[in-house]
C-alpha positions as CSV (number, residue, x, y, z in Angstrom):
1,X,16.6,2.5,16.2
2,X,13.1,3.9,16.3
3,X,12.2,6.2,13.4
4,X,10.4,8.7,15.6
5,X,11.2,10.5,18.8
6,X,8.7,10.7,21.7
7,X,6.6,13.8,22.0
8,X,7.6,16.4,24.5
9,X,7.4,20.1,25.2
10,X,10.6,20.9,23.4
11,X,9.7,23.9,21.3
12,X,9.9,26.5,24.0
13,X,6.5,28.1,23.3
14,X,4.4,26.0,25.7
15,X,2.8,23.8,23.0
16,X,3.4,20.2,22.4
17,X,5.6,19.4,19.3
18,X,3.4,16.3,19.0
19,X,0.8,15.1,16.5
20,X,0.0,18.5,14.9
21,X,3.5,19.3,13.7
22,X,4.3,15.6,13.0
23,X,1.2,15.3,10.7
24,X,2.0,18.5,8.9
25,X,5.5,17.1,8.1
26,X,4.0,13.8,6.9
27,X,1.5,15.5,4.6
28,X,4.2,17.9,3.3
29,X,6.5,15.0,2.6
30,X,3.8,13.1,0.7
31,X,3.0,16.2,-1.4
32,X,6.6,17.0,-2.3
33,X,7.4,13.4,-3.1
34,X,4.4,13.3,-5.5
35,X,5.6,16.4,-7.2
36,X,9.4,15.8,-7.2
37,X,9.9,12.2,-6.5
38,X,11.5,10.8,-3.3
39,X,15.0,11.8,-4.5
40,X,13.9,15.4,-5.1
41,X,11.9,15.6,-1.8
42,X,14.7,17.1,0.3
43,X,14.4,17.8,4.0
44,X,14.6,21.5,3.2
45,X,11.8,21.2,0.6
46,X,9.6,19.2,3.0
47,X,10.1,21.7,5.8
48,X,9.4,24.7,3.5
49,X,6.1,23.0,2.5
50,X,5.1,22.2,6.1
51,X,6.0,25.7,7.3
52,X,8.1,24.2,10.1
53,X,11.8,24.4,10.9
54,X,14.2,21.6,10.1
55,X,14.7,21.1,13.8
56,X,11.0,20.1,14.0
57,X,11.4,17.4,11.4
58,X,14.4,16.0,13.2
59,X,12.5,16.1,16.5
60,X,10.1,13.5,15.1
61,X,12.2,11.6,12.6
62,X,15.9,10.5,12.7
63,X,16.4,11.2,9.0
64,X,14.7,11.5,5.6
65,X,14.5,7.8,5.1
66,X,12.7,7.3,8.5
67,X,10.3,10.1,7.5
68,X,9.3,8.5,4.2
69,X,9.0,5.1,5.8
70,X,6.4,6.6,8.2
71,X,4.6,8.3,5.3
72,X,4.3,4.8,3.7
73,X,2.9,3.3,6.9
74,X,0.5,6.1,7.6
75,X,-0.8,6.2,4.0
76,X,-1.3,2.5,4.0
77,X,-3.3,2.6,7.3
78,X,-5.5,5.3,5.8
79,X,-6.0,3.4,2.6
80,X,-6.8,0.3,4.5
81,X,-9.6,2.1,6.4
82,X,-11.1,3.5,3.2
83,X,-10.6,0.5,0.9
84,X,-13.0,-2.4,0.3
85,X,-12.4,-5.0,3.0
86,X,-11.2,-8.5,2.3
87,X,-13.5,-9.6,5.1
88,X,-16.8,-8.5,3.8
89,X,-19.3,-9.9,1.3
90,X,-21.9,-12.6,1.4
91,X,-23.2,-15.3,-0.9
92,X,-20.9,-17.0,-3.4
93,X,-17.3,-15.8,-2.6
94,X,-16.2,-16.6,-6.2
95,X,-18.8,-14.1,-7.5
96,X,-17.7,-11.6,-4.9
97,X,-14.1,-11.8,-6.1
98,X,-14.6,-9.8,-9.3
99,X,-16.2,-6.8,-7.6
100,X,-13.6,-6.8,-4.9
101,X,-10.7,-6.9,-7.3
102,X,-12.2,-4.0,-9.3
103,X,-12.7,-1.9,-6.2
104,X,-9.2,-2.6,-5.0
105,X,-7.7,-1.7,-8.3
106,X,-9.7,1.6,-8.4
107,X,-8.5,2.7,-5.0
108,X,-4.9,1.8,-5.9
109,X,-5.2,3.7,-9.2
110,X,-5.7,6.9,-7.2
111,X,-2.0,6.4,-6.3
112,X,-2.1,6.7,-2.5
113,X,1.2,7.9,-1.1
114,X,2.3,4.4,0.0
115,X,2.0,3.2,-3.5
116,X,3.5,6.3,-5.1
117,X,6.5,6.3,-2.8
118,X,6.9,2.5,-2.6
119,X,7.0,2.0,-6.4
120,X,9.8,4.6,-6.6
121,X,12.1,3.0,-4.0
122,X,11.2,-0.7,-4.6
123,X,14.0,-1.4,-7.1
124,X,16.6,0.7,-5.4
125,X,19.3,-1.1,-3.4
126,X,21.0,1.9,-1.7
127,X,21.0,2.5,2.0
128,X,19.4,5.9,1.6
129,X,16.0,4.4,1.1
130,X,16.4,1.1,3.0
131,X,13.8,1.9,5.7
132,X,11.3,3.3,3.2
133,X,11.6,0.3,0.9
134,X,11.2,-2.1,3.9
135,X,8.1,-0.2,5.0
136,X,6.6,-0.7,1.6
137,X,7.4,-4.4,1.5
138,X,5.9,-4.7,5.0
139,X,2.6,-3.1,4.1
140,X,2.3,-5.1,0.9
141,X,3.0,-8.3,2.9
142,X,0.2,-7.2,5.3
143,X,-2.2,-6.8,2.3
144,X,-1.2,-10.2,1.0
145,X,-1.9,-11.8,4.4
146,X,-5.4,-10.2,4.5
147,X,-6.1,-11.6,1.0
148,X,-4.8,-15.0,2.0
149,X,-6.9,-15.2,5.2
150,X,-10.0,-14.1,3.3
151,X,-9.5,-16.8,0.6
152,X,-8.8,-19.5,3.2
153,X,-12.1,-18.7,4.8
154,X,-14.0,-18.4,1.5
155,X,-12.5,-21.6,0.2
156,X,-12.4,-23.5,3.4
157,X,-13.7,-26.6,1.6
158,X,-10.8,-26.6,-0.8
159,X,-8.3,-28.0,1.7
160,X,-5.3,-26.7,-0.3
161,X,-3.5,-23.9,1.6
162,X,-0.8,-23.6,-1.1
163,X,-3.4,-22.9,-3.8
164,X,-5.2,-20.2,-1.8
165,X,-1.8,-18.7,-1.1
166,X,-0.9,-18.8,-4.8
167,X,-4.2,-17.1,-5.7
168,X,-3.7,-14.4,-3.2
169,X,-0.2,-13.7,-4.7
170,X,-1.8,-13.6,-8.2
171,X,-4.5,-11.1,-7.0
172,X,-1.9,-8.8,-5.5
173,X,0.3,-9.0,-8.6
174,X,-2.7,-8.2,-10.8
175,X,-3.8,-5.2,-8.8
176,X,-0.3,-3.8,-8.7
177,X,0.4,-4.6,-12.3
178,X,-2.8,-2.8,-13.5
179,X,-1.8,0.3,-11.6
180,X,1.6,0.3,-13.3
181,X,0.0,-0.5,-16.7
182,X,-2.4,2.4,-16.2
183,X,0.5,4.8,-15.9
184,X,2.1,3.4,-19.1
185,X,-1.0,3.1,-21.3
186,X,-3.6,5.9,-21.4
187,X,-6.2,3.7,-23.0
188,X,-6.0,0.8,-20.6
189,X,-9.4,-0.4,-19.4
190,X,-8.5,-2.0,-16.1
191,X,-12.1,-3.1,-15.4
192,X,-12.2,-4.9,-18.8
193,X,-9.0,-6.7,-17.9
194,X,-10.3,-7.8,-14.6
195,X,-13.6,-9.0,-16.2
196,X,-11.5,-11.1,-18.6
197,X,-9.4,-12.6,-15.8
198,X,-12.0,-13.3,-13.2
199,X,-14.0,-16.0,-15.0
200,X,-10.7,-17.9,-15.6
201,X,-9.7,-17.9,-12.0
202,X,-13.3,-18.7,-10.9
203,X,-13.3,-21.7,-13.3
204,X,-10.0,-23.0,-11.8
205,X,-11.2,-22.6,-8.2
206,X,-14.6,-24.3,-9.0
207,X,-12.6,-27.2,-10.5
208,X,-10.4,-27.3,-7.4
209,X,-13.4,-27.2,-5.1
210,X,-15.0,-30.1,-7.0
211,X,-11.8,-32.1,-7.0
212,X,-10.9,-31.3,-3.4
213,X,-7.5,-29.8,-4.5
214,X,-5.5,-28.2,-7.2
215,X,-6.8,-29.3,-10.6
């Protein structure tokens, strides 16, 4: 079942109940979830924040879970457009990795809505957040694919797809882990942690390039 309903002139006042009201609901949902958590972000609270009636929310979204799944997807698309691309850069790709990891971690540390909401529902197993949890897993899989494709191009001479895939998983895990650690430890210096990590992964990849495969 689709999470959204098609737009149409269903509000009786001659205006489209389309993108304007839909976007207001998405923004309100993200704000309330940031303040109260996903559990506390009730349909009533979201509608009150958006200034729209409950019927407007249900025009666009089948239920609360579908709403937050769309918040995750919309937030990720916005983050992707604003974040450093895993397709840019010139020169030695191994030297480029450090700056790219630092920039990625900095954008995630701002806790975009997809990260804030996704982390809340990730470990839940109930049906109430099934769509939201899957949306978060989907966008993180998309991010992993982007990293993997970039590494495969950057390390084309390596000839070891499994190693490049493993490195991409490691990069994603490190970025996510630093965001979580930043919430737990006020004195965490994420840039210093990345600076410590990058030379080690660069050394491993240089050895692999020299050996034509995993060292």
